[in-house]
XYZ file of C-alpha atoms in Angstrom:
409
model
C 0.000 0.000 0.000
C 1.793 2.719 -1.272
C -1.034 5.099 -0.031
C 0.908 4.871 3.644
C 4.355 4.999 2.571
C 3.885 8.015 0.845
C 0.782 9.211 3.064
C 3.358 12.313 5.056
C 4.658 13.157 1.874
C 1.117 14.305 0.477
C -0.238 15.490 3.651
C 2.682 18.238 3.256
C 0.565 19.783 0.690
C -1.429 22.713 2.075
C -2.712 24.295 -0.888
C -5.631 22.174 -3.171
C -7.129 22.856 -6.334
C -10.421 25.131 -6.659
C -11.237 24.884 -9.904
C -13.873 22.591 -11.232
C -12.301 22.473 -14.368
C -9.136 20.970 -13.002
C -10.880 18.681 -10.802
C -12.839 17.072 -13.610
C -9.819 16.504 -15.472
C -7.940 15.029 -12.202
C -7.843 11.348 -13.649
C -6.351 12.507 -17.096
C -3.675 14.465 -14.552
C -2.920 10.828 -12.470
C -3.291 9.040 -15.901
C -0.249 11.471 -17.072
C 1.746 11.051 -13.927
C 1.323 7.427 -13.680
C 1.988 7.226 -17.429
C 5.303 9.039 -16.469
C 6.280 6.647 -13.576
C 5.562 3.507 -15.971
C 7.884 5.111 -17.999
C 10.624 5.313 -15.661
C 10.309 1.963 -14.018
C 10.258 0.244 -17.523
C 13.656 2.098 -18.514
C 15.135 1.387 -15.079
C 14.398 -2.954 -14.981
C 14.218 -3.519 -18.381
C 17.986 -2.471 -18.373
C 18.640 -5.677 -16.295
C 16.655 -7.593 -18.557
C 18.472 -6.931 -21.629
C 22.307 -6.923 -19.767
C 23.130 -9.798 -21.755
C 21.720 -7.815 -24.911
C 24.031 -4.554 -24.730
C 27.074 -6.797 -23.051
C 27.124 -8.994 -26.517
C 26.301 -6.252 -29.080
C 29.351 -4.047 -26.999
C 31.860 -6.810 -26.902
C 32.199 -6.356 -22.970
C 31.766 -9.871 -20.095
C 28.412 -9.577 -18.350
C 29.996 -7.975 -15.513
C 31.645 -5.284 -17.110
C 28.063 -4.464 -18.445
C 26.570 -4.002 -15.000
C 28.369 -0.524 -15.080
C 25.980 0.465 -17.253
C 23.136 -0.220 -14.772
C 24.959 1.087 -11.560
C 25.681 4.359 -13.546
C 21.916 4.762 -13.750
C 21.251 4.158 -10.252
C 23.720 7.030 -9.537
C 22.357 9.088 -11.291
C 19.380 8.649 -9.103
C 21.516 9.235 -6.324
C 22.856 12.169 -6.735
C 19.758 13.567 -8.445
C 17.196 12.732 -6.054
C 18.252 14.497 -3.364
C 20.190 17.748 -5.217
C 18.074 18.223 -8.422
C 14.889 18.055 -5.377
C 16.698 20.817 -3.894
C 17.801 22.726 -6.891
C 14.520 22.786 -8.288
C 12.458 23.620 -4.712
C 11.440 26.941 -6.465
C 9.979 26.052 -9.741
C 6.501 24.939 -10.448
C 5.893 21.587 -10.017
C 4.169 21.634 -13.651
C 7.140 22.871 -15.533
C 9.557 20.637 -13.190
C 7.663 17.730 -14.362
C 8.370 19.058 -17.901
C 11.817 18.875 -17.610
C 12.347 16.371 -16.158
C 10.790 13.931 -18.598
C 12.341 15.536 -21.211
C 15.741 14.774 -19.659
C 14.486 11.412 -19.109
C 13.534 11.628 -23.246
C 17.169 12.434 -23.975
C 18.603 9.816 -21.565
C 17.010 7.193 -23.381
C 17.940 8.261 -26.701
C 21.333 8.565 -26.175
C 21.214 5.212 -24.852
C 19.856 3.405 -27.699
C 22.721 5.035 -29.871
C 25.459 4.294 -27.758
C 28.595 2.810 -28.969
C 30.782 2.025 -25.985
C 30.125 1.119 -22.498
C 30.997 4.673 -21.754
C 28.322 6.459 -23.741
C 25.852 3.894 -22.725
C 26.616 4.461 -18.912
C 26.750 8.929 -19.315
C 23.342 7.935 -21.408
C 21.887 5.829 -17.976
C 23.372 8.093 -15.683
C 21.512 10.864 -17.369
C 18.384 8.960 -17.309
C 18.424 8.048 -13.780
C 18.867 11.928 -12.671
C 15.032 12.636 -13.009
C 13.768 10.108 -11.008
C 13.594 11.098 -7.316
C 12.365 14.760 -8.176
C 9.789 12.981 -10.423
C 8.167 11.282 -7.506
C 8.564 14.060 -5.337
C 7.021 16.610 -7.442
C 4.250 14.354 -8.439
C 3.351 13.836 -4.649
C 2.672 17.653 -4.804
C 0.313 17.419 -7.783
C -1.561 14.622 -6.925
C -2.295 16.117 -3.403
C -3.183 19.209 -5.303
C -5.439 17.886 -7.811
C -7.476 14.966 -5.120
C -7.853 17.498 -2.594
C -6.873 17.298 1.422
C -7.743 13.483 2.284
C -6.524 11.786 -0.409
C -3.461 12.048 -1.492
C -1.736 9.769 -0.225
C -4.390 7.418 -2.017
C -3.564 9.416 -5.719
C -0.012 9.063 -5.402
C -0.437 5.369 -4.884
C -2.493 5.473 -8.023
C 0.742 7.447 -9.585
C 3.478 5.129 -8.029
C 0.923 1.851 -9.393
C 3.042 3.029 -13.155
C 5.978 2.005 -11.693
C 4.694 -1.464 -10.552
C 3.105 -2.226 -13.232
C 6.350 -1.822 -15.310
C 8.251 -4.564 -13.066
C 4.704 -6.837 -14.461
C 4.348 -5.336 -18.440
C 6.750 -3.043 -19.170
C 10.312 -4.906 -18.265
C 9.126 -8.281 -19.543
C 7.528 -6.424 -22.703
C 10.577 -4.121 -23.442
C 13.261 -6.867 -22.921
C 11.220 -9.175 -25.234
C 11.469 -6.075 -27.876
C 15.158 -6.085 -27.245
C 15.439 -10.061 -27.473
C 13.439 -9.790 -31.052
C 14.298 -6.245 -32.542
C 17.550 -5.246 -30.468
C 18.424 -4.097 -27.247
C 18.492 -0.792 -28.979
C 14.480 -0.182 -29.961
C 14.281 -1.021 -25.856
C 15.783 1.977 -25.575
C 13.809 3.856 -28.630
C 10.663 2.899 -27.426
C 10.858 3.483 -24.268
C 12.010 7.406 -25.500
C 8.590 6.871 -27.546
C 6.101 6.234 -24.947
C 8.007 8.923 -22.337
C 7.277 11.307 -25.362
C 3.515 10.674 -24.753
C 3.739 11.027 -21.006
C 5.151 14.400 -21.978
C 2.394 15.753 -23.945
C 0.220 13.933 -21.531
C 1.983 16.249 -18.329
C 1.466 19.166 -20.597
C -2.491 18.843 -21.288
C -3.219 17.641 -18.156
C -1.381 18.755 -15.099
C -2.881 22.101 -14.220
C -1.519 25.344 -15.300
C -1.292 26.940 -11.792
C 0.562 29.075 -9.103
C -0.370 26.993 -6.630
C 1.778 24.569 -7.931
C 4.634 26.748 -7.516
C 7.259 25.996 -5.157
C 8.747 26.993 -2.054
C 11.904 27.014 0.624
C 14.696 24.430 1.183
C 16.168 25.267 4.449
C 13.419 23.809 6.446
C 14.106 20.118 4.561
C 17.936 20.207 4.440
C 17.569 20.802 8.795
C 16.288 17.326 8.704
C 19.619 16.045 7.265
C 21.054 16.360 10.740
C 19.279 13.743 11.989
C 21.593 10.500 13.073
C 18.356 8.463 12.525
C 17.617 9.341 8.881
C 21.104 8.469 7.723
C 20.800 5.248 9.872
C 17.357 4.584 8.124
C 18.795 5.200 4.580
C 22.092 3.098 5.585
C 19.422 0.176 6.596
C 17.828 0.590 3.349
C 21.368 0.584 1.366
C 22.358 -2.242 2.049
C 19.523 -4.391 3.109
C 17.211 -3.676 -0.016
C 20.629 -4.260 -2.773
C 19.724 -8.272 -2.675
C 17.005 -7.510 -4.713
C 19.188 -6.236 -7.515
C 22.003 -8.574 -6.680
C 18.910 -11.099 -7.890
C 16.889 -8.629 -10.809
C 20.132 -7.806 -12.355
C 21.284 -11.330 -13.660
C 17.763 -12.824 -14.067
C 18.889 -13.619 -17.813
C 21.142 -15.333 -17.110
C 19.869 -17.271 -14.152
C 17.303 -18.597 -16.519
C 19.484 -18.854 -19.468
C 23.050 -20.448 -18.402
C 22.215 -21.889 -14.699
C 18.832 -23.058 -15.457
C 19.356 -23.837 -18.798
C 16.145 -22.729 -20.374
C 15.333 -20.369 -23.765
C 15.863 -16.582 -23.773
C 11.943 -16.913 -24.049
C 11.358 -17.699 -20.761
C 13.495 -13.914 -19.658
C 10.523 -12.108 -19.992
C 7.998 -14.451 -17.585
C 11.077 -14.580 -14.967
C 10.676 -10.792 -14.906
C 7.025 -10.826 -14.867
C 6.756 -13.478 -11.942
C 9.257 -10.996 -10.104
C 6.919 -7.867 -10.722
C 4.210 -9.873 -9.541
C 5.979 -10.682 -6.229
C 6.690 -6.993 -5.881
C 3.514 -6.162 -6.012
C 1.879 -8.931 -3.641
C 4.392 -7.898 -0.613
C 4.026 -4.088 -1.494
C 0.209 -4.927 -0.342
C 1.684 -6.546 2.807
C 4.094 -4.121 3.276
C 1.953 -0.963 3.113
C -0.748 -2.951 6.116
C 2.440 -3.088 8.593
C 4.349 -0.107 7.987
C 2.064 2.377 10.062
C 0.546 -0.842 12.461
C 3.766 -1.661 13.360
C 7.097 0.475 13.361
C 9.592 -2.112 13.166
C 7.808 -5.670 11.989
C 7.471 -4.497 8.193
C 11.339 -4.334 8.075
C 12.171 -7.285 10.134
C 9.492 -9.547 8.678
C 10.129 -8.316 5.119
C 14.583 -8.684 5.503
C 13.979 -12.060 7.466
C 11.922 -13.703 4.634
C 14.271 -12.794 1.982
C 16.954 -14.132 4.041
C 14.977 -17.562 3.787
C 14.292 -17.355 -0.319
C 17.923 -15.683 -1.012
C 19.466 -19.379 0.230
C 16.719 -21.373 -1.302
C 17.365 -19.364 -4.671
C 21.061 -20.032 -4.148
C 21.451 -23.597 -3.292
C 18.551 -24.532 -5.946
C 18.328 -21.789 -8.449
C 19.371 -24.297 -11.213
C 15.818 -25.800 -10.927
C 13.117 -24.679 -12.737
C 10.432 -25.312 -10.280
C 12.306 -23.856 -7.456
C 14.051 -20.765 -9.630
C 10.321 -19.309 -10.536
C 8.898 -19.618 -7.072
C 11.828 -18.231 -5.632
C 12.036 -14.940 -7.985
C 8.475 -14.212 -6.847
C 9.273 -14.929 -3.331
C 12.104 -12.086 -3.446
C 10.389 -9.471 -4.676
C 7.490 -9.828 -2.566
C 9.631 -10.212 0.641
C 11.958 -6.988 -0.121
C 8.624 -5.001 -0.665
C 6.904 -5.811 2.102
C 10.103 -3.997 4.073
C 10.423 -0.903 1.413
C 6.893 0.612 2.424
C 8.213 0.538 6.110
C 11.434 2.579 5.160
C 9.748 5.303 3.473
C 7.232 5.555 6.307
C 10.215 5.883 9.213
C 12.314 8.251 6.973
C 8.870 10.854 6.805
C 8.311 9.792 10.617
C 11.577 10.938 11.919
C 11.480 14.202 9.917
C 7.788 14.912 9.225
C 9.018 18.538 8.222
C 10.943 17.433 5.277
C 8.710 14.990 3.359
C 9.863 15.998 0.222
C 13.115 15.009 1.011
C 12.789 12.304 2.724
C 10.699 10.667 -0.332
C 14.098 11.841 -2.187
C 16.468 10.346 -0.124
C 14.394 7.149 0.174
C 14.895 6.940 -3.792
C 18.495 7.369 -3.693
C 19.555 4.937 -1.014
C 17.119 2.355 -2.709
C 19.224 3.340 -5.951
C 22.341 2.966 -3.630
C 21.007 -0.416 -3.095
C 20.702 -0.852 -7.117
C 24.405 0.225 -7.465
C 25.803 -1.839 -4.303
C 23.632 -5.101 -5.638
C 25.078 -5.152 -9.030
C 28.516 -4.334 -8.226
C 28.576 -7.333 -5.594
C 27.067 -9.947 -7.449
C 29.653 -8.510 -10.751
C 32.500 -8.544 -8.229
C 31.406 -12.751 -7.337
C 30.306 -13.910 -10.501
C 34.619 -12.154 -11.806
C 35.780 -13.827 -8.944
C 34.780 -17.379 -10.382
C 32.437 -18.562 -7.672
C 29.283 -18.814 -10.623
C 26.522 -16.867 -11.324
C 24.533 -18.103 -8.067
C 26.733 -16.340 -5.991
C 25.400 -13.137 -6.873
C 22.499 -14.188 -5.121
C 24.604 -14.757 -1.864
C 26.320 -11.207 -2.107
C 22.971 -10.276 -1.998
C 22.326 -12.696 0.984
C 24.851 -11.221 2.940
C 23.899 -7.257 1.737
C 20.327 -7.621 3.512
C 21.704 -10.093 6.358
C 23.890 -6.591 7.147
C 21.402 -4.434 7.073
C 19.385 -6.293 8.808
C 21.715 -6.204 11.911
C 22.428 -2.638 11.447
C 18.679 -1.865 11.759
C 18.844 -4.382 15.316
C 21.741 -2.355 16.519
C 20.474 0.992 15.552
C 16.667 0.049 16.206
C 17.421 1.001 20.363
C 19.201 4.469 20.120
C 16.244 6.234 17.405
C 14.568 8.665 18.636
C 10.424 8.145 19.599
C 8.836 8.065 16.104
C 6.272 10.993 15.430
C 2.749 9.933 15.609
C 1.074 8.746 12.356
């Protein structure tokens, strides 16, 4: 429930649209911004999905590849929080503008890059717009719904991005596997194109919309607690890309089956996402501390099934949906603790919940890369990422005492 995650962040908004106009036209405006965050889930995972793709077609290993992938997720990292920032002032509406149409130009340069150095400039580029994305689309769909509901639109928005770990990886690395990695790439610059007109009809002309001051949001940065939060989230969430990131070839040279069956791995791993993300959002305002604990302590459990059996069919499947749905039941909880410890700052505290889940992205690929070089096989990506969430997972035990009492829901 992504309603409760993101519920502080939309109750931030104070000012809520008048017009009747507007308000008629407020599932065209969700339409757009959910069209948006399909958009930018699809280019993130599909990446993973086609590693083996860009890897061949470059003449670079598999690991080398994931460069290209950790590139993007810094991007993320170092745009969430400053490009948030940076932009505090400017209208949400014209933010929103821009930033898809640097998320337009990302992608393009990616599906004409050359060398694994283009290709990872093209997905660091890409990943840049994502945190402000979500942030600034908190603001409009709290704006649009009216006071109440919110929190319940921006689920609506943040449902694009789920169902691109369901449709749009599986369906864009599919495109890749029959037409080339590079119309991935093309079309996902296509459809982004139509969430761009789609922001520009439909998100509301207004000063309302208009932002406001930083200094109140970067006071919250002082907090031990949010840095122990995002450090939690670092390196206990990376499993799941440790895992997403070499899905191909799991199914292709451990498992032994077609390239055909890439796109149904991903799918099954959407789906999983999605189930725990409805388990995740019921705990993460019940109960403080269970979401994480439950969510890191079941992955634990599927992470060593995945790697002792992962070379089965019947257990590989199973096991990709168990992961996703046991790192998002603990992902709803983060976000919810990070707004909770700062409830000033929810703005940037959505931000900086992107960027150490990208930090996760980065850290997952680059340890199950750094095995798979080492010799150990591909499996043992999925026990870097074992021992990524068993760490954070102790970190959030040892830090869990010394937080300070969370604000009140």
């Amino acid at each position: 429930m992504l309603e409760k995650a993101y519920r502080g962040q939309c109750a931030a908004v104070k000012v809520h649209c008048s017009n009747e106009a507007e308000r008629r036209k407020r599932g065209f405006t969700l339409f757009a911004l959910a069209l948006g965050s399909f958009c930018i889930g699809t280019s993130e995972f599909a990446s993973m999905g086609i590693l083996q793709l860009f890897s061949t077609s470059l003449g670079i290993d598999i690991t080398t590849a994931t460069n290209a992938i950790a590139a993007y997720a810094l991007g993320v990292v170092i745009g969430a929080p400053l490009v948030t920032l940076a932009a505090a002032r400017l209208n949400r509406r014209t933010l929103l503008l821009c930033l898809m149409g640097l998320f337009i130009v990302g992608n393009m340069l990616s599906a004409v890059a050359t060398d694994l150095g283009t290709l990872a400039l093209a997905r660091f580029i890409c990943g840049m717009p994502q945190g402000a994305y979500f942030g600034a689309g908190a603001v409009v769909a709290s704006y649009i719904v009216g006071p109440g509901h919110g929190g319940k639109a921006f689920a609506l928005v943040m449902t694009g991005l789920t169902i691109a770990t369901i449709i749009g990886s599986p369906l864009a690395t599919f495109l890749g596997q029959t037409l080339g990695w590079r119309n991935t790439y093309f079309t996902v610059a296509a459809v982004a194109g139509l969430a761009f007109l789609a922001l520009r009809a439909w998100v509301p002309r207004t000063e309302a919309l208009q932002g406001g001051p930083v200094m109140q949001e970067l006071g919250s940065l002082r907090r031990p607690a949010v840095w122990a939060m995002m450090l939690v989230a670092a390196l206990g969430v990376a499993s799941i890309f440790a895992v997403y990131t070499f899905i191909g070839p799991f199914v292709t040279d451990v498992a032994t089956l077609d390239q055909a069956w890439i796109p149904l791995a991903l799918a099954l791993f959407g789906l999983g996402m999605t189930a725990g993300n409805l388990v995740g959002g019921r705990l993460a305002d019940a109960y403080p501390a269970m979401g994480l604990a439950v969510g890191y302590g079941s992955a634990l459990m599927v992470l060593a099934v995945l790697a002792v059996g992962g070379g089965n069919l019947w257990i590989l499947m199973p096991a990709l949906f168990g992961v996703g749905a046991a790192m998002m039941v603990a992902i709803p909880t983060i976000q919810v603790r990070l707004t909770r410890f700062a409830p000033e700052a929810p703005t940037l505290m959505g931000a900086m919940n992107l960027a150490a889940l990208n930090v996760a992205n980065a850290i997952g690929a680059w340890a199950g890369s750094v095995t798979i070089a080492a010799g150990y096989g591909l499996l043992s990506a999925v026990w870097a990422g074992f021992g990524l969430t068993l760490s954070g997972l102790l970190v959030f035990a040892l830090t869990l005492p010394k937080e300070p009492r969370l604000a009140p829901a």
